[in-house]
């Protein structure tokens, strides 16, 4: 049986990142775009932990620590973005990104 190595984890990470990137580029709903960004951040977490396991110095959880920081930043980003989306929905009545033009005169 073949052992699962670094290439497998990086391939999985790249695949999940591409799925998230497609979600960001193809969605019109702002909530869907936020979920796709979260998927992209999870792909980065997979790559960080895999690189820490296979490339980093033995016994040091540097990749896991960075992943915890990424999770923390992602939670803060999601909270701020959802608060902005609620405020935009109250004023405009939609969360469609093509309909939101608040910065135009």
Tab-separated table of C-alpha atoms in Angstrom:
chain	number	residue	atom	x	y	z
A	1	UNK	CA	0.000	0.000	0.000
A	2	UNK	CA	1.146	3.482	-0.761
A	3	UNK	CA	1.746	5.882	2.082
A	4	UNK	CA	-0.020	9.220	2.090
A	5	UNK	CA	2.665	11.848	1.660
A	6	UNK	CA	3.061	15.580	1.371
A	7	UNK	CA	2.057	15.586	-2.309
A	8	UNK	CA	-1.343	14.135	-1.449
A	9	UNK	CA	-2.052	16.789	1.166
A	10	UNK	CA	-0.894	19.619	-1.086
A	11	UNK	CA	-3.016	18.272	-3.937
A	12	UNK	CA	-6.038	18.146	-1.645
A	13	UNK	CA	-5.284	21.671	-0.455
A	14	UNK	CA	-4.985	22.950	-4.039
A	15	UNK	CA	-8.236	21.233	-5.021
A	16	UNK	CA	-10.146	22.699	-2.059
A	17	UNK	CA	-8.632	26.140	-2.774
A	18	UNK	CA	-9.754	25.943	-6.418
A	19	UNK	CA	-13.275	25.003	-5.316
A	20	UNK	CA	-13.303	28.059	-3.040
A	21	UNK	CA	-11.915	30.291	-5.782
A	22	UNK	CA	-14.620	29.098	-8.162
A	23	UNK	CA	-17.198	29.874	-5.475
A	24	UNK	CA	-15.862	33.409	-5.076
A	25	UNK	CA	-15.808	34.087	-8.809
A	26	UNK	CA	-19.105	32.431	-9.730
A	27	UNK	CA	-21.414	33.479	-6.887
A	28	UNK	CA	-23.623	36.534	-6.911
A	29	UNK	CA	-24.844	36.152	-3.343
A	30	UNK	CA	-22.564	37.755	-0.749
A	31	UNK	CA	-23.175	35.001	1.814
A	32	UNK	CA	-22.063	32.388	-0.727
A	33	UNK	CA	-18.936	34.397	-1.431
A	34	UNK	CA	-18.147	34.517	2.298
A	35	UNK	CA	-18.543	30.749	2.568
A	36	UNK	CA	-16.217	30.282	-0.411
A	37	UNK	CA	-13.598	32.492	1.253
A	38	UNK	CA	-13.854	30.304	4.362
A	39	UNK	CA	-13.262	27.232	2.188
A	40	UNK	CA	-10.150	28.893	0.767
A	41	UNK	CA	-8.864	29.619	4.272
A	42	UNK	CA	-9.435	25.981	5.246
A	43	UNK	CA	-7.358	24.920	2.229
A	44	UNK	CA	-4.533	27.100	3.508
A	45	UNK	CA	-4.863	25.439	6.914
A	46	UNK	CA	-4.485	22.000	5.311
A	47	UNK	CA	-1.322	23.141	3.554
A	48	UNK	CA	0.117	24.726	6.718
A	49	UNK	CA	-0.393	21.634	8.835
A	50	UNK	CA	0.947	19.318	6.112
A	51	UNK	CA	4.046	21.434	5.594
A	52	UNK	CA	4.629	21.535	9.323
A	53	UNK	CA	4.359	17.762	9.535
A	54	UNK	CA	6.571	16.842	6.584
A	55	UNK	CA	8.977	19.769	6.147
A	56	UNK	CA	9.249	21.528	9.495
A	57	UNK	CA	11.499	20.571	12.390
A	58	UNK	CA	10.345	17.441	14.209
A	59	UNK	CA	8.121	17.860	17.231
A	60	UNK	CA	7.371	21.570	16.715
A	61	UNK	CA	3.707	22.446	16.078
A	62	UNK	CA	4.387	25.614	14.075
A	63	UNK	CA	1.906	24.774	11.307
A	64	UNK	CA	-0.820	24.015	13.827
A	65	UNK	CA	-0.198	27.316	15.605
A	66	UNK	CA	-0.422	29.233	12.333
A	67	UNK	CA	-3.619	27.330	11.496
A	68	UNK	CA	-5.126	28.411	14.829
A	69	UNK	CA	-4.266	32.028	13.988
A	70	UNK	CA	-5.885	31.638	10.556
A	71	UNK	CA	-9.020	30.181	12.163
A	72	UNK	CA	-9.133	33.120	14.588
A	73	UNK	CA	-8.784	35.678	11.806
A	74	UNK	CA	-11.405	33.831	9.731
A	75	UNK	CA	-13.879	33.951	12.618
A	76	UNK	CA	-13.320	37.689	13.049
A	77	UNK	CA	-13.642	38.228	9.287
A	78	UNK	CA	-16.892	36.289	9.180
A	79	UNK	CA	-18.363	38.252	12.092
A	80	UNK	CA	-17.478	41.636	10.576
A	81	UNK	CA	-18.619	40.617	7.094
A	82	UNK	CA	-21.960	39.299	8.337
A	83	UNK	CA	-22.511	42.498	10.316
A	84	UNK	CA	-21.842	44.523	7.159
A	85	UNK	CA	-24.167	42.298	5.131
A	86	UNK	CA	-26.970	42.727	7.664
A	87	UNK	CA	-26.525	46.506	7.532
A	88	UNK	CA	-26.527	46.473	3.721
A	89	UNK	CA	-29.594	44.226	3.626
A	90	UNK	CA	-31.479	46.599	5.935
A	91	UNK	CA	-30.777	49.580	3.683
A	92	UNK	CA	-30.923	47.965	0.231
A	93	UNK	CA	-33.105	44.922	0.765
A	94	UNK	CA	-30.700	42.597	-1.091
A	95	UNK	CA	-27.333	40.904	-0.667
A	96	UNK	CA	-26.717	40.476	-4.395
A	97	UNK	CA	-23.214	41.818	-5.035
A	98	UNK	CA	-24.158	43.222	-8.454
A	99	UNK	CA	-26.950	45.295	-6.896
A	100	UNK	CA	-24.792	46.810	-4.156
A	101	UNK	CA	-23.278	50.075	-5.346
A	102	UNK	CA	-22.992	52.103	-2.156
A	103	UNK	CA	-19.728	53.786	-3.185
A	104	UNK	CA	-21.155	55.261	-6.393
A	105	UNK	CA	-22.526	58.783	-6.468
